[in-house]
Short mmCIF file of C-alpha atoms and ligand atoms in Angstrom, two decimals:
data_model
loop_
_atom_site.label_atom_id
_atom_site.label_comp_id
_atom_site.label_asym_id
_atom_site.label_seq_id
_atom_site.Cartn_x
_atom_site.Cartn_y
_atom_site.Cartn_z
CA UNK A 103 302.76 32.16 132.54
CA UNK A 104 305.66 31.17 130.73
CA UNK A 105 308.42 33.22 129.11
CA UNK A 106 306.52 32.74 125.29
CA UNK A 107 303.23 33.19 126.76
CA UNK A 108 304.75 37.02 127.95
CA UNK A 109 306.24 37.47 124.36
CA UNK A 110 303.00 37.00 122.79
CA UNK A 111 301.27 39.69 125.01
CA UNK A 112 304.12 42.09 124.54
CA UNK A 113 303.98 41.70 120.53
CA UNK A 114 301.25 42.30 118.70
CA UNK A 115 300.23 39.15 116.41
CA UNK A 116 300.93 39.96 113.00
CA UNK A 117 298.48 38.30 110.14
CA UNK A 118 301.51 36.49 108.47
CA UNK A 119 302.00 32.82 109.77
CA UNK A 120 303.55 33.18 113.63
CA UNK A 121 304.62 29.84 113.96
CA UNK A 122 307.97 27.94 113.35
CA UNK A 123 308.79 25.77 110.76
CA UNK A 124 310.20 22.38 111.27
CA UNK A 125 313.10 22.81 108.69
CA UNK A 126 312.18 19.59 106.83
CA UNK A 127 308.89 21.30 106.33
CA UNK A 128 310.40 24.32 105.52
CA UNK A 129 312.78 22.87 102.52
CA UNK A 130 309.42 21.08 101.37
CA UNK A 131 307.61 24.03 101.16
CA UNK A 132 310.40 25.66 99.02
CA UNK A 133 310.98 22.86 96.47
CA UNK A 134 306.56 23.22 95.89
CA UNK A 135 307.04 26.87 96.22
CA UNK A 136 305.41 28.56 93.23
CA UNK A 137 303.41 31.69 94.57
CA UNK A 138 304.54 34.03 92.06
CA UNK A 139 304.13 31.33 88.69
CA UNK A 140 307.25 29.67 88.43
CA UNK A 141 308.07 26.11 90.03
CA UNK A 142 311.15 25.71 92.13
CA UNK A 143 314.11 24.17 90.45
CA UNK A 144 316.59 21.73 92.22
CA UNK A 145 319.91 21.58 92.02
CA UNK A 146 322.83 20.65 94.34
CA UNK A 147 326.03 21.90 95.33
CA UNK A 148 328.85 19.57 97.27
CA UNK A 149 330.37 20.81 100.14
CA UNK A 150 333.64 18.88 101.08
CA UNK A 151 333.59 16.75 104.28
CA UNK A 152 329.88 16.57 104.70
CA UNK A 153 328.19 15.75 101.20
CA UNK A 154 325.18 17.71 99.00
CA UNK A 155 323.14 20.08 99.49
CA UNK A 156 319.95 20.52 97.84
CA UNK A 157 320.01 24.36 95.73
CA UNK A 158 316.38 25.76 94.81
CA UNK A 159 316.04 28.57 92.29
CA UNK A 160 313.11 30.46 92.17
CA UNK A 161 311.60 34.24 92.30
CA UNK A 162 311.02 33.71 95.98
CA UNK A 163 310.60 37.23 96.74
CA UNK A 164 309.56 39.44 94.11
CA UNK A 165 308.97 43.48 93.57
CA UNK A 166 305.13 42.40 93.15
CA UNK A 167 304.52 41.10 96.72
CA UNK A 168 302.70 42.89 99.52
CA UNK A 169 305.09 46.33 100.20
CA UNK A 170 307.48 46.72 102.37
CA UNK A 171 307.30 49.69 105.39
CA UNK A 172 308.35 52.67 104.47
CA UNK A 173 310.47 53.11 106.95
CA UNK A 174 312.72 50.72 105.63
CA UNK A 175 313.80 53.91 102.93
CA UNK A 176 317.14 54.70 104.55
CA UNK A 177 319.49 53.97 102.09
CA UNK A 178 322.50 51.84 102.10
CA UNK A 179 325.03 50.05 100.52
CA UNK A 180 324.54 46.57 99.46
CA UNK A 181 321.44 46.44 101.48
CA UNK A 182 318.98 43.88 100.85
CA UNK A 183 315.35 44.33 100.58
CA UNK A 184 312.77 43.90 103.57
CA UNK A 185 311.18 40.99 101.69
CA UNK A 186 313.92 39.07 102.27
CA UNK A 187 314.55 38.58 106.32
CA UNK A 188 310.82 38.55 106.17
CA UNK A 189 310.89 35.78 104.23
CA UNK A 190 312.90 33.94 106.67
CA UNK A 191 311.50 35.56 110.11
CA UNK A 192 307.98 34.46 108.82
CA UNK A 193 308.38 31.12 107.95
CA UNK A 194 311.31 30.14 110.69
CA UNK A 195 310.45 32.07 113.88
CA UNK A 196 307.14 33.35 115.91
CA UNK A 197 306.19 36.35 117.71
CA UNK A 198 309.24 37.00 120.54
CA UNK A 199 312.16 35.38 119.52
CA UNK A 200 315.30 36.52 119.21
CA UNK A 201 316.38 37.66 115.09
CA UNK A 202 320.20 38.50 114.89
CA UNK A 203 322.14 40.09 112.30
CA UNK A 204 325.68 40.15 113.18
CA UNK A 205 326.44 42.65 109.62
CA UNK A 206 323.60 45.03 110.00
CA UNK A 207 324.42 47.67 107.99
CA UNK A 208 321.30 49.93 107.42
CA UNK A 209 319.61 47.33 110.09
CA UNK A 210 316.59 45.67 107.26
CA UNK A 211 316.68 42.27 109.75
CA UNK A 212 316.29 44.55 112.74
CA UNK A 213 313.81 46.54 111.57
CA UNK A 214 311.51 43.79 109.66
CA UNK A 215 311.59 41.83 112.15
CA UNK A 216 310.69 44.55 115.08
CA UNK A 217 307.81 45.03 112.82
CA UNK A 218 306.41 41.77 112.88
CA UNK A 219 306.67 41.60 116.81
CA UNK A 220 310.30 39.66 117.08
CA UNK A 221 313.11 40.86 119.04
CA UNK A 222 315.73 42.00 116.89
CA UNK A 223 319.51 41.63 118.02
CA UNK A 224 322.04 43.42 115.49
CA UNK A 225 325.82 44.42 115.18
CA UNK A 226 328.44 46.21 112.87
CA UNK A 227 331.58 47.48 113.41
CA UNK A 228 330.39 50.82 112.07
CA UNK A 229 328.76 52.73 114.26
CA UNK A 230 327.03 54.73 111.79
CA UNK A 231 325.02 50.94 111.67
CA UNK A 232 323.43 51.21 114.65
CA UNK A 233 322.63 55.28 114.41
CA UNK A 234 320.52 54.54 111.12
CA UNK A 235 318.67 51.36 112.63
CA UNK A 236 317.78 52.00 116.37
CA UNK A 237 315.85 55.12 115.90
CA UNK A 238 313.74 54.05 113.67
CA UNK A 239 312.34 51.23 116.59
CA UNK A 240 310.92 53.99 118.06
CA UNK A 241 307.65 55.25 116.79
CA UNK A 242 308.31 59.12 117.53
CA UNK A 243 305.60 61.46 116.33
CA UNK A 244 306.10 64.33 113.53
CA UNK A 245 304.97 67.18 115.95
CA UNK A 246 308.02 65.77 117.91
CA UNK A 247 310.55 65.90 115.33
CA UNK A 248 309.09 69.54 114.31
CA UNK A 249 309.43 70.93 117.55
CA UNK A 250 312.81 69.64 118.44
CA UNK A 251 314.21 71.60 114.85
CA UNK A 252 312.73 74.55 115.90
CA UNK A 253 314.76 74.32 119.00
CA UNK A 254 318.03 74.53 116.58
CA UNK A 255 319.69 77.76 115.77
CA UNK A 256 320.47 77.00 112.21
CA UNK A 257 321.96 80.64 111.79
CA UNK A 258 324.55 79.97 115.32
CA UNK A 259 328.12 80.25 113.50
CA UNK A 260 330.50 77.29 114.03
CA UNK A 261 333.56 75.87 112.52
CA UNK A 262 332.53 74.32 108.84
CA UNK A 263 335.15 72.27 106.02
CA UNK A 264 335.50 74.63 103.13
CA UNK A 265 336.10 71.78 101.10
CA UNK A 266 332.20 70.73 101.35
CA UNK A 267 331.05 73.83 99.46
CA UNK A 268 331.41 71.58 96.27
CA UNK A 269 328.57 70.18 97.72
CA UNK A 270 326.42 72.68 99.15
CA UNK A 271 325.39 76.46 99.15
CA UNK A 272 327.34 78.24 101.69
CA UNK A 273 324.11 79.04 103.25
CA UNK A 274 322.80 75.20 103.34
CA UNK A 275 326.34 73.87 104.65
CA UNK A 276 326.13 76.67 107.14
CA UNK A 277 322.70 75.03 108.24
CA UNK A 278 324.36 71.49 108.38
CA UNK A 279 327.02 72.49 110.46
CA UNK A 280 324.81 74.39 112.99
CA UNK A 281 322.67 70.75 113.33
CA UNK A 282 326.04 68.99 113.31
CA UNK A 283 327.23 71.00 116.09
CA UNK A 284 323.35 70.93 118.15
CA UNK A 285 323.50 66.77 117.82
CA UNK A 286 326.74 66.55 119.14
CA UNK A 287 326.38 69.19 122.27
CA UNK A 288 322.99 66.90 122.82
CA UNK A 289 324.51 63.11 122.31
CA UNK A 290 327.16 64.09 125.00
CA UNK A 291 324.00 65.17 127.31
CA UNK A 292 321.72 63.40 129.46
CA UNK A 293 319.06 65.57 127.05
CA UNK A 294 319.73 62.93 124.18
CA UNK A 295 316.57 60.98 122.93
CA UNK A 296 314.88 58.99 120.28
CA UNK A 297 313.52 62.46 119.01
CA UNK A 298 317.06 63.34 118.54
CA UNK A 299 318.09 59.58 116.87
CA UNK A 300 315.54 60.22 114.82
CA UNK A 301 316.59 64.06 113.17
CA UNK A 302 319.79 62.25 113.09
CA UNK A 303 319.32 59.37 111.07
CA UNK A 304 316.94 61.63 108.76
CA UNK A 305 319.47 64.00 108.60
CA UNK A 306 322.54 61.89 108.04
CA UNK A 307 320.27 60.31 105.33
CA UNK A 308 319.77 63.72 103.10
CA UNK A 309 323.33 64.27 102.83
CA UNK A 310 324.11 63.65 99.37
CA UNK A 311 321.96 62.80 96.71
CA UNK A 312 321.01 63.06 93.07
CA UNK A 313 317.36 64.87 93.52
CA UNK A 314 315.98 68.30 94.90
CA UNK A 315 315.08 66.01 97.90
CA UNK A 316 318.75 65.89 99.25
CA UNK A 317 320.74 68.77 101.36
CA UNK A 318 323.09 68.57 98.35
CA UNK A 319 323.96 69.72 94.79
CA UNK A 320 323.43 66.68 91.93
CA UNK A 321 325.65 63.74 92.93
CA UNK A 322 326.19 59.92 93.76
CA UNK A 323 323.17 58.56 95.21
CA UNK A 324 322.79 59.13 99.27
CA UNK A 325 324.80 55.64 99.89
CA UNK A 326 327.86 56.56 97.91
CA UNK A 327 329.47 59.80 98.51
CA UNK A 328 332.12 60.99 96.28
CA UNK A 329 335.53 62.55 96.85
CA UNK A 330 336.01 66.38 96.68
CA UNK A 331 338.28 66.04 93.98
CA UNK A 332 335.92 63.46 91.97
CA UNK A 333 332.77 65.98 92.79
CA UNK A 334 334.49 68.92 91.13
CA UNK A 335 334.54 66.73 88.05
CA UNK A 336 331.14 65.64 88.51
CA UNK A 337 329.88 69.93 89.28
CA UNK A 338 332.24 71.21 85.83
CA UNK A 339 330.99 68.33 83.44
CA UNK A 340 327.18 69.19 84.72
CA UNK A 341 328.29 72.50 84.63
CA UNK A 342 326.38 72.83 88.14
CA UNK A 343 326.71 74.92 91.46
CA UNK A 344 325.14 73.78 94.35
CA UNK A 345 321.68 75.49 95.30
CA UNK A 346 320.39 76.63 98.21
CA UNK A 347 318.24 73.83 99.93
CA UNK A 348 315.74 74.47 103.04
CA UNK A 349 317.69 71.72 105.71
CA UNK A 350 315.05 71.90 108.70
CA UNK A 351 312.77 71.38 105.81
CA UNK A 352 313.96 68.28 103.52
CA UNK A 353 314.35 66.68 107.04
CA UNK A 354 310.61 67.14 108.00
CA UNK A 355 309.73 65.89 104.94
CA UNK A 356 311.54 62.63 105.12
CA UNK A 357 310.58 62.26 108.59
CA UNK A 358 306.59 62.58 107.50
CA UNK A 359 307.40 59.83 104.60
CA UNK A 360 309.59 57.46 106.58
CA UNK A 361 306.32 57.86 109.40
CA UNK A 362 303.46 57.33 106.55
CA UNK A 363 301.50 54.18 106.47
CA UNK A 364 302.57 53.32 109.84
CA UNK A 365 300.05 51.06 111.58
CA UNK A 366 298.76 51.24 115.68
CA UNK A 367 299.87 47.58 115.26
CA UNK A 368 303.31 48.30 113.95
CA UNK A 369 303.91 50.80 116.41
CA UNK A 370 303.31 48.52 119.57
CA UNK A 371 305.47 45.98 118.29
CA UNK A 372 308.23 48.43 117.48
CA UNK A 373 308.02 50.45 120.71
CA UNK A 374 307.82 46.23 122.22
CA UNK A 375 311.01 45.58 120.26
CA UNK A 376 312.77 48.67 121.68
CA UNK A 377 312.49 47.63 125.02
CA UNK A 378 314.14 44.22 124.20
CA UNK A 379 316.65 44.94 121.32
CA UNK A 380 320.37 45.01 121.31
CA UNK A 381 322.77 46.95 119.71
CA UNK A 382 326.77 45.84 119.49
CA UNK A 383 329.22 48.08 117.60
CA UNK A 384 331.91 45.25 116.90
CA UNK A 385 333.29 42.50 114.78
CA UNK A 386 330.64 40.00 113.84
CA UNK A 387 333.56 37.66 114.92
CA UNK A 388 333.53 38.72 118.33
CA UNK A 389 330.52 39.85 120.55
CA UNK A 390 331.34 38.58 123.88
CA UNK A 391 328.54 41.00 125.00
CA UNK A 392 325.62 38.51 123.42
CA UNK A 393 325.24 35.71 125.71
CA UNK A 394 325.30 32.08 124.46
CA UNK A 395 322.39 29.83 123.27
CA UNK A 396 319.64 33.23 122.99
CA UNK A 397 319.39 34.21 119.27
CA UNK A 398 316.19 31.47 117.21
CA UNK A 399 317.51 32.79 113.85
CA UNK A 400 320.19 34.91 112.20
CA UNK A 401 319.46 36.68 109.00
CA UNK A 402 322.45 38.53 107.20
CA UNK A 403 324.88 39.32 104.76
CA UNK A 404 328.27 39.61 105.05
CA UNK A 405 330.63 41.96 102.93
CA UNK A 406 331.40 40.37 99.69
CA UNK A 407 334.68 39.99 99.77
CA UNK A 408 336.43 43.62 98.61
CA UNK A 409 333.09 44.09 96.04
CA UNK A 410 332.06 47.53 98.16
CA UNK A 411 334.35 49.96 99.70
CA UNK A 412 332.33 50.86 102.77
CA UNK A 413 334.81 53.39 104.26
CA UNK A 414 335.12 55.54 101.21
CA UNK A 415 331.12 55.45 100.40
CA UNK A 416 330.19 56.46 104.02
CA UNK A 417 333.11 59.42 104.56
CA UNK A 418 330.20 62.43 104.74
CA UNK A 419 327.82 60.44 106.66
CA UNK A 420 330.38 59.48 108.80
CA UNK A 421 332.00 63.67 109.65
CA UNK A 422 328.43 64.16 110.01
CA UNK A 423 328.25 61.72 112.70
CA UNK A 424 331.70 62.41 114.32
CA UNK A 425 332.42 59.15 113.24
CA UNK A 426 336.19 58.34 111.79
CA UNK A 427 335.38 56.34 109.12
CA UNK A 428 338.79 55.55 108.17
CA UNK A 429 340.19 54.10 111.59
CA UNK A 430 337.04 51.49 111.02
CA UNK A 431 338.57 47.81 111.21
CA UNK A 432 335.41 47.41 108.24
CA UNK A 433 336.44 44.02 106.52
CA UNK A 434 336.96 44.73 103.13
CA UNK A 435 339.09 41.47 102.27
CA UNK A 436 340.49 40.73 98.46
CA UNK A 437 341.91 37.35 99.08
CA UNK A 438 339.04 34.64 98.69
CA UNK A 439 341.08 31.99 101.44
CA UNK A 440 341.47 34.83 104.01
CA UNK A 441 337.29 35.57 103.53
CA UNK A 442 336.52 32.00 104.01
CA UNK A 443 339.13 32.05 107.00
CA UNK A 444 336.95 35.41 108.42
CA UNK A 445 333.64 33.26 107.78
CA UNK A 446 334.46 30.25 109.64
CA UNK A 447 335.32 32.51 112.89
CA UNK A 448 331.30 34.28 112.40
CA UNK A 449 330.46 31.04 112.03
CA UNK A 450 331.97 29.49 115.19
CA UNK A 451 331.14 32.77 116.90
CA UNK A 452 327.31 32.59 115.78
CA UNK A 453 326.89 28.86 117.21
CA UNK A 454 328.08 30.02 120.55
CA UNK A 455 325.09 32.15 120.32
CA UNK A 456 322.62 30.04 118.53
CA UNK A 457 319.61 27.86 120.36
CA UNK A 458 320.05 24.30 119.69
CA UNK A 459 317.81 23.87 116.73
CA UNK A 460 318.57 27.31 115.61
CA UNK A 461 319.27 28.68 112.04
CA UNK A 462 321.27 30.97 109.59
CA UNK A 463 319.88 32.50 106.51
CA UNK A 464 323.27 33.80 105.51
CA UNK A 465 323.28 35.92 101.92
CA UNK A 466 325.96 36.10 99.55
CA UNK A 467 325.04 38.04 95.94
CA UNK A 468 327.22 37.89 93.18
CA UNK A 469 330.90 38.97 92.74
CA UNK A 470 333.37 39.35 90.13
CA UNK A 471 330.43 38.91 87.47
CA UNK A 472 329.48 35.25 88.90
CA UNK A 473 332.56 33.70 88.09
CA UNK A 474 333.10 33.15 91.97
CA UNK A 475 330.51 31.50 94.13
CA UNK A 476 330.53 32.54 97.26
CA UNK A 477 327.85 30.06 98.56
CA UNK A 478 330.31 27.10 97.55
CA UNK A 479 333.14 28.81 100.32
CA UNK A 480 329.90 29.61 103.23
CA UNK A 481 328.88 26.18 103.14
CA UNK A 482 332.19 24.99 103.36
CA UNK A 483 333.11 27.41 106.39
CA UNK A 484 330.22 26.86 108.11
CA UNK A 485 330.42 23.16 107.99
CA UNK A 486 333.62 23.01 109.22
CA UNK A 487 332.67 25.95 112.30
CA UNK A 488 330.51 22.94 113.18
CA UNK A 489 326.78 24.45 111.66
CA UNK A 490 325.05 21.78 109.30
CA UNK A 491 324.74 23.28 105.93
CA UNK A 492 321.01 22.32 104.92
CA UNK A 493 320.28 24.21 101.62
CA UNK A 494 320.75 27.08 99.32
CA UNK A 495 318.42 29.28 97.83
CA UNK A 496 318.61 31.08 95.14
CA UNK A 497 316.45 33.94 94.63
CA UNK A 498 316.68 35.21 91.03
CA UNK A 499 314.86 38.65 89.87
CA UNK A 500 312.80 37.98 86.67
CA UNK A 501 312.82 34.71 86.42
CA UNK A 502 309.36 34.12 86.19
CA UNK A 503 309.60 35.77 83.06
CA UNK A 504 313.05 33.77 81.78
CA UNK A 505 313.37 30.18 82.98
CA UNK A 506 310.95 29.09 81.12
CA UNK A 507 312.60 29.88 77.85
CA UNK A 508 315.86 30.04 78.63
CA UNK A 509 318.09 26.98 80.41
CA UNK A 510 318.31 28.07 84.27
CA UNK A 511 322.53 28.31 84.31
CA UNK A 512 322.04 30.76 81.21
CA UNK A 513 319.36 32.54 82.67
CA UNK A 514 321.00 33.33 85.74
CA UNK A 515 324.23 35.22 84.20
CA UNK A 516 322.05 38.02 83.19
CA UNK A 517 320.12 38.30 86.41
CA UNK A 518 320.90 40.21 89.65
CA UNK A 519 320.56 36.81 92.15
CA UNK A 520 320.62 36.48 95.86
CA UNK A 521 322.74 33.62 97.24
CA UNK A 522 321.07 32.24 100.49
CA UNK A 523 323.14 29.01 102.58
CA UNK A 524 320.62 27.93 105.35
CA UNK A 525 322.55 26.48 108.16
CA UNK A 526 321.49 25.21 111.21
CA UNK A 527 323.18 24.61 114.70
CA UNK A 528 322.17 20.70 115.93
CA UNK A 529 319.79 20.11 118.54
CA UNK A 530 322.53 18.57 120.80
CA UNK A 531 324.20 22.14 121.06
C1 SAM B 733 326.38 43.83 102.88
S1 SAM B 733 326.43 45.03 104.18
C2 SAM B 733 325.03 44.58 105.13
C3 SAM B 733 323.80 45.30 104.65
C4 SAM B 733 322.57 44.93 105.45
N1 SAM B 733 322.11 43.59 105.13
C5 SAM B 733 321.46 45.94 105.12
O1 SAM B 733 320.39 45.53 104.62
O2 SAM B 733 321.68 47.13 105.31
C6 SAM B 733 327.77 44.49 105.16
C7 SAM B 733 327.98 45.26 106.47
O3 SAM B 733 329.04 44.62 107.16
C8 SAM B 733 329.69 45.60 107.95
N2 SAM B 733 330.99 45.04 108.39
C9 SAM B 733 332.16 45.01 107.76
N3 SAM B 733 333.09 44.36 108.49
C10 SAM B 733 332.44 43.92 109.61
C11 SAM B 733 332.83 43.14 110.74
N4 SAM B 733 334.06 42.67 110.88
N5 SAM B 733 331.89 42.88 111.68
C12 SAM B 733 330.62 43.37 111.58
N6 SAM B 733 330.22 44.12 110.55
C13 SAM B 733 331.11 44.38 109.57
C14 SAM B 733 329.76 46.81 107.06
O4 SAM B 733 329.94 47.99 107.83
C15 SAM B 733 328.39 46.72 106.35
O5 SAM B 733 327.46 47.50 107.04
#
């Protein structure tokens, strides 16, 4: 049997298309894409040294297509939507090979493509990446999770920040703490498992929020905690204290939602994809721990530039974690030449690691209100880290509705677009 044939019996085959596309085939199939009423429009971009590139604009992936798993609904900063690895993973790879995302942030690659029976590679230099993502490749049952928060003593005293009572009810923070305290005794223990990952993650995820469903008084939404100082504002204008919330359980209920709709299917191929799946807290730049020539296709996207401060937006999640959010070497980088300098180095870093043949959906969105294209620089870095640039996409929200009233260029300023530069590694290596 050979190594693919294995793959295929460890994954189960999902309904979507399994097999790879050549890319020619691919690029054809996106200029005649028109699934959701719209034709593809054609434009190209020049990148210096190596010529044009065709650009396609189109609603490629749309609110109205088959739904996403629901336990993709961790949120996260600038994360993308599920539709759009999938996008990639179903048309460019088949059941077994190797998906990377070298900025995985809330892990949507890893995750998508676990569920469709790939093996899903990811890093980030924040830890906190790789504590939202890897639980949820294991299918853990509710019963599981239930029984494991009974085992907590949510009234056991232990040290808790003052400060966070602009948050929370004394009582609820004193509950936080106590689960704070019961994850770390257990992560430090042999004890530690997925059932534990998974109250975690859940946990971690209810911190702050603007609904009765989070552990906190009315605030930014879960991905975006505010300062102390700016939350005192935010509690005397709303003229709010926090309320008491039930912690053990807000977190059950998440658990059960995050769990719902999951199929036998989708659990085999996750619990398949745990087995095989890698985890690297580091700098996309440098992950001597992935060995060369392994990873079929890489699906990401990088920080724009300075556009999200992710130190400041995950300080909560972060003490909740015992993670020091601020000593984070997170790339948060204003000048546009030292981005594209940062870029090139993924870039060489991700053909060490690259099959020959292999590709890059890499994903830019929009910064500084369009007037800088980031796709331009990507293509230009990536070209010159030796990857062939082959196209961009451009997946635009509502334009179905728009483009064909409105001339495309207009249309776009209004619209909330992904960027995508498909890049391949050649077939000599
Ligand atoms: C745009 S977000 C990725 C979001 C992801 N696509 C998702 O759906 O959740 C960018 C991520 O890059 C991470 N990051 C920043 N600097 C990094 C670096 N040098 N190497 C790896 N990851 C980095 C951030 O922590 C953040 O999670």
């Amino acid at each position: 049997m050979t190594f693919e044939d294995s793959q295929m019996l460890l994954f189960d085959q999902p309904a979507a298309p399994a097999r790879r596309l050549a890319t020619d085939e691919l690029l054809a199939g996106i200029e005649a894409f028109d699934e959701f009423g719209a034709r593809t429009v054609r434009d190209e971009l020049t990148v210096a040294g190596h010529g044009t590139v065709p650009v396609f604009i189109n609603e490629f992936w749309t609110a109205g297509q088959r739904q996403a798993s629901r336990l993709h609904e961790i949120s996260y900063r600038a994360c993308f939507k599920p539709q759009l690895p999938r996008f990639f993973i179903e048309r460019l790879t088949g059941p077994g090979d190797v998906v990377y995302d070298p900025f995985s942030g809330r892990g949507t690659t890893a995750i998508e493509a676990a569920l469709l029976g790939r093996i899903p590679w990811a890093a980030d230099i924040n830890p906190l990446s790789r504590m939202l993502a890897e639980p949820r490749l294991h299918p853990v049952d509710l019963a599981g999770v239930v029984r494991r928060i009974e085992a907590v003593d949510f009234q056991r005293q232990v040290d808790c920040p003052e400060e966070l009572l602009v948050f929370y009810h004394p009582e609820t923070l004193q509950e936080i703490c106590a689960l704070r305290a019961f994850l770390h005794e257990r992560s430090a223990s042999p004890e530690w498992d997925p059932v534990d990952g998974w109250i975690r993650m859940v946990a971690t995820n209810r911190l702050t929020g603007h609904s009765p469903g989070f552990f906190s008084v009315y605030t930014l939404p879960p991905n975006q905690a505010t300062s102390v100082t700016a939350q005192k504002r935010i509690n005397a204008k709303r003229n709010q204290t926090p309320p008491r919330r039930d912690v053990p359980e807000l977190i059950r209920r998440k658990a059960r939602k995050l769990m719902k709709e999951r199929t036998a299917a989708e659990s085999q191929n996750l619990r398949a994809a745990a087995a095989r799946a890698r985890f690297v807290t580091g700098s996309a730049d440098a992950t001597p721990e992935l060995p060369d020539a392994s990873v079929d296709l890489v699906v990401t996207s990088p920080p724009f530039l300075n556009a999200v401060d992710y130190r400041l937006d995950n300080w909560l999640r972060g003490w909740f974690c015992g993670i020091e959010t601020d000593q984070l070497p997170i790339w948060q980088i204003s000048s546009l030449e030292k981005w594209e300098a940062a870029m090139e180095r993924v870039f060489i870093e991700l053909r060490r690691l690259l099959k020959p043949g292999g590709l890059v959906a890499f994903e830019v969105g929009e910064v500084r209100h369009g007037e800088i294209r980031l796709e331009e620089h990507v293509a230009g870095a990536a070209h010159r880290a030796g990857l062939t640039p082959l196209a961009v996409l451009i997946n635009a929200q509502e334009f179905t509705k728009t483009s064909n009233c409105w001339g495309v260029s207009n249309q776009l300023r209004g619209t909330n677009t992904n960027r995508i530069s498909l890049l391949r590694k050649s077939g000599q290596g």
